């Protein structure tokens, strides 16, 4: 949607002097937007953006760090459900600077934490599902997987292979036999 600065002006008694209507059209489908959002939320949950959590920024938040090759420019671009903010930090000397995760991210996180825009998760659009993934194997997590994360997938593209690092057929068979004989004693 087009950005705007003022949408209502009123008198001290509450009478409206100016009330503007705004027209907005979706730029992407809800499904595509949710998948892109999931990727950027992953940066916060388990990537270079994890540092925002130290500033009390949690919930429905996503973003991306960035640093130019020489380290002269660093940035963090991120969003909540109602706010998008980009922070750029650079130096004119051309000397090595800090990466985006150490220079721009703290500025962004402090601003967002103070903004009051953090909110709870919303329902997923139709056709999308959330699955727990094992960090070590990149496959659907088993109960034995210690390091896992949630990822959003189109329901027709959810990975079907389960983690082959933790557990597996032998462990699963052993558990099934254990349950089968758990109630029997000699």
CSV table of C-alpha atoms in Angstrom, one decimal:
chain,number,residue,atom,x,y,z
A,1,UNK,CA,0.0,0.0,0.0
A,2,UNK,CA,1.1,3.6,-0.5
A,3,UNK,CA,2.6,5.1,2.6
A,4,UNK,CA,0.8,8.0,4.3
A,5,UNK,CA,1.7,10.4,7.1
A,6,UNK,CA,-1.7,11.8,8.2
A,7,UNK,CA,-5.0,10.0,8.1
A,8,UNK,CA,-7.1,12.1,10.5
A,9,UNK,CA,-7.1,15.6,11.8
A,10,UNK,CA,-9.6,16.7,14.4
A,11,UNK,CA,-10.7,19.7,16.6
A,12,UNK,CA,-10.1,19.7,20.4
A,13,UNK,CA,-13.8,18.7,20.8
A,14,UNK,CA,-13.4,15.6,18.6
A,15,UNK,CA,-15.0,17.0,15.4
A,16,UNK,CA,-13.2,15.8,12.3
A,17,UNK,CA,-11.5,18.3,10.1
A,18,UNK,CA,-9.9,15.9,7.7
A,19,UNK,CA,-10.5,12.1,7.4
A,20,UNK,CA,-8.6,10.4,4.6
A,21,UNK,CA,-9.4,7.0,3.2
A,22,UNK,CA,-6.6,4.8,2.1
A,23,UNK,CA,-6.7,2.2,-0.7
A,24,UNK,CA,-4.5,-0.9,-0.3
A,25,UNK,CA,-4.1,-3.9,-2.6
A,26,UNK,CA,-2.2,-7.1,-1.7
A,27,UNK,CA,1.2,-7.4,-3.5
A,28,UNK,CA,1.4,-11.1,-2.9
A,29,UNK,CA,-0.9,-14.0,-2.0
A,30,UNK,CA,-1.3,-14.8,1.7
A,31,UNK,CA,0.4,-18.1,1.1
A,32,UNK,CA,3.5,-16.5,-0.6
A,33,UNK,CA,3.7,-13.8,2.1
A,34,UNK,CA,3.5,-16.3,4.9
A,35,UNK,CA,6.3,-18.4,3.4
A,36,UNK,CA,8.5,-15.4,3.0
A,37,UNK,CA,7.7,-14.3,6.5
A,38,UNK,CA,8.6,-17.8,7.8
A,39,UNK,CA,12.0,-17.6,6.2
A,40,UNK,CA,12.7,-14.2,7.7
A,41,UNK,CA,11.4,-15.3,11.1
A,42,UNK,CA,13.9,-18.1,10.9
A,43,UNK,CA,16.7,-15.5,10.8
A,44,UNK,CA,15.5,-14.3,14.2
A,45,UNK,CA,14.9,-17.8,15.7
A,46,UNK,CA,18.1,-19.5,14.6
A,47,UNK,CA,20.2,-17.2,12.3
A,48,UNK,CA,22.2,-14.0,12.4
A,49,UNK,CA,19.2,-12.1,13.9
A,50,UNK,CA,19.0,-14.1,17.2
A,51,UNK,CA,20.5,-11.2,19.0
A,52,UNK,CA,17.1,-9.4,19.1
A,53,UNK,CA,15.9,-11.7,21.7
A,54,UNK,CA,18.4,-10.3,24.2
A,55,UNK,CA,16.5,-7.0,23.9
A,56,UNK,CA,13.2,-8.5,24.7
A,57,UNK,CA,12.0,-8.8,21.1
A,58,UNK,CA,10.0,-12.0,20.7
A,59,UNK,CA,6.9,-13.2,18.9
A,60,UNK,CA,5.9,-12.6,15.3
A,61,UNK,CA,9.1,-10.8,14.2
A,62,UNK,CA,11.4,-11.3,11.2
A,63,UNK,CA,14.3,-9.7,9.5
A,64,UNK,CA,17.7,-9.9,7.8
A,65,UNK,CA,21.2,-8.7,8.6
A,66,UNK,CA,23.6,-7.5,6.0
A,67,UNK,CA,27.2,-6.4,5.7
A,68,UNK,CA,29.1,-5.2,2.6
A,69,UNK,CA,32.2,-7.1,1.6
A,70,UNK,CA,34.6,-4.5,3.0
A,71,UNK,CA,32.6,-4.1,6.2
A,72,UNK,CA,32.0,-0.4,5.4
A,73,UNK,CA,28.2,-0.8,5.5
A,74,UNK,CA,26.1,-2.8,7.9
A,75,UNK,CA,22.3,-3.0,8.2
A,76,UNK,CA,19.4,-4.8,9.7
A,77,UNK,CA,15.9,-4.7,8.1
A,78,UNK,CA,13.1,-6.2,10.1
A,79,UNK,CA,9.4,-6.2,10.8
A,80,UNK,CA,6.7,-6.8,13.3
A,81,UNK,CA,3.0,-7.3,12.3
A,82,UNK,CA,2.5,-3.5,12.1
A,83,UNK,CA,6.0,-2.0,11.7
A,84,UNK,CA,8.9,-2.3,9.2
A,85,UNK,CA,12.2,-0.6,10.0
A,86,UNK,CA,15.6,-0.5,8.3
A,87,UNK,CA,18.7,0.5,10.2
A,88,UNK,CA,22.0,1.3,8.3
A,89,UNK,CA,25.3,1.9,10.0
A,90,UNK,CA,28.3,2.8,8.0
A,91,UNK,CA,31.7,4.6,8.1
A,92,UNK,CA,33.3,6.9,5.6
A,93,UNK,CA,36.9,5.8,6.3
A,94,UNK,CA,36.5,2.5,4.5
A,95,UNK,CA,38.0,0.8,7.5
A,96,UNK,CA,36.6,-2.5,8.6
A,97,UNK,CA,33.4,-2.0,10.6
A,98,UNK,CA,31.1,-4.3,12.5
A,99,UNK,CA,28.7,-6.8,10.8
A,100,UNK,CA,25.0,-6.0,10.7
A,101,UNK,CA,24.3,-8.3,13.5
A,102,UNK,CA,26.5,-6.3,15.9
A,103,UNK,CA,26.2,-2.8,14.5
A,104,UNK,CA,22.6,-2.3,13.2
A,105,UNK,CA,20.7,-5.1,14.9
A,106,UNK,CA,21.0,-3.7,18.4
A,107,UNK,CA,19.6,-0.3,17.3
A,108,UNK,CA,16.7,-2.0,15.5
A,109,UNK,CA,15.9,-4.2,18.5
A,110,UNK,CA,15.9,-1.3,21.0
A,111,UNK,CA,13.6,0.7,18.8
A,112,UNK,CA,11.2,-2.2,18.2
A,113,UNK,CA,11.2,-3.2,21.9
A,114,UNK,CA,10.1,0.4,22.8
A,115,UNK,CA,7.6,0.7,19.9
A,116,UNK,CA,4.8,-1.4,21.4
A,117,UNK,CA,4.2,-3.3,18.1
A,118,UNK,CA,5.0,-6.8,19.3
A,119,UNK,CA,2.0,-9.2,19.2
A,120,UNK,CA,1.0,-12.9,19.3
A,121,UNK,CA,1.0,-15.3,16.4
A,122,UNK,CA,-1.9,-15.3,13.9
A,123,UNK,CA,-3.6,-18.3,12.3
A,124,UNK,CA,-2.0,-19.6,9.1
A,125,UNK,CA,-3.6,-19.1,5.7
A,126,UNK,CA,-5.3,-22.1,4.2
A,127,UNK,CA,-2.9,-24.5,2.5
A,128,UNK,CA,0.0,-24.0,4.9
A,129,UNK,CA,1.1,-26.1,7.8
A,130,UNK,CA,3.8,-25.9,10.5
A,131,UNK,CA,6.2,-28.8,11.1
A,132,UNK,CA,9.0,-29.3,13.6
A,133,UNK,CA,12.4,-29.8,11.9
A,134,UNK,CA,15.6,-31.2,13.4
A,135,UNK,CA,18.5,-28.7,13.1
A,136,UNK,CA,21.1,-31.5,12.7
A,137,UNK,CA,19.4,-33.4,9.9
A,138,UNK,CA,17.2,-30.8,8.3
A,139,UNK,CA,14.4,-33.4,8.3
A,140,UNK,CA,11.1,-33.8,10.2
A,141,UNK,CA,12.1,-34.0,13.9
A,142,UNK,CA,11.7,-37.2,16.0
A,143,UNK,CA,10.9,-37.0,19.7
A,144,UNK,CA,14.6,-37.7,20.3
A,145,UNK,CA,15.8,-34.6,18.4
A,146,UNK,CA,17.1,-32.0,20.9
A,147,UNK,CA,17.7,-29.0,18.6
A,148,UNK,CA,14.5,-28.4,16.6
A,149,UNK,CA,12.6,-25.4,15.2
A,150,UNK,CA,9.3,-24.8,13.6
A,151,UNK,CA,9.1,-24.2,9.8
A,152,UNK,CA,6.1,-23.3,7.7
A,153,UNK,CA,5.5,-25.3,4.5
A,154,UNK,CA,2.8,-25.5,1.8
A,155,UNK,CA,0.8,-28.6,2.8
A,156,UNK,CA,1.7,-30.3,-0.5
A,157,UNK,CA,5.4,-29.8,0.1
A,158,UNK,CA,6.0,-30.8,3.7
A,159,UNK,CA,9.1,-33.0,3.9
A,160,UNK,CA,8.2,-36.6,4.6
A,161,UNK,CA,11.6,-38.0,5.6
A,162,UNK,CA,12.1,-38.1,9.3
A,163,UNK,CA,15.4,-37.4,11.1
A,164,UNK,CA,18.0,-40.1,10.5
A,165,UNK,CA,20.5,-38.8,13.1
A,166,UNK,CA,18.4,-39.2,16.2
A,167,UNK,CA,16.4,-42.4,16.6
A,168,UNK,CA,15.6,-44.3,13.4
A,169,UNK,CA,14.0,-47.7,12.7
A,170,UNK,CA,15.9,-49.7,15.3
A,171,UNK,CA,15.0,-47.2,18.1
A,172,UNK,CA,11.4,-47.0,16.9
A,173,UNK,CA,11.1,-50.8,16.8
A,174,UNK,CA,12.6,-51.0,20.3
A,175,UNK,CA,10.1,-48.6,21.6
A,176,UNK,CA,7.2,-50.4,20.0
A,177,UNK,CA,8.3,-53.7,21.5
A,178,UNK,CA,8.7,-52.0,24.9
A,179,UNK,CA,5.1,-50.7,24.7
A,180,UNK,CA,3.9,-54.1,23.6
A,181,UNK,CA,5.4,-55.9,26.6
A,182,UNK,CA,5.2,-53.1,29.2
A,183,UNK,CA,2.1,-54.5,30.9
A,184,UNK,CA,3.3,-58.2,31.0
A,185,UNK,CA,5.4,-59.6,33.8
A,186,UNK,CA,6.8,-63.1,34.2
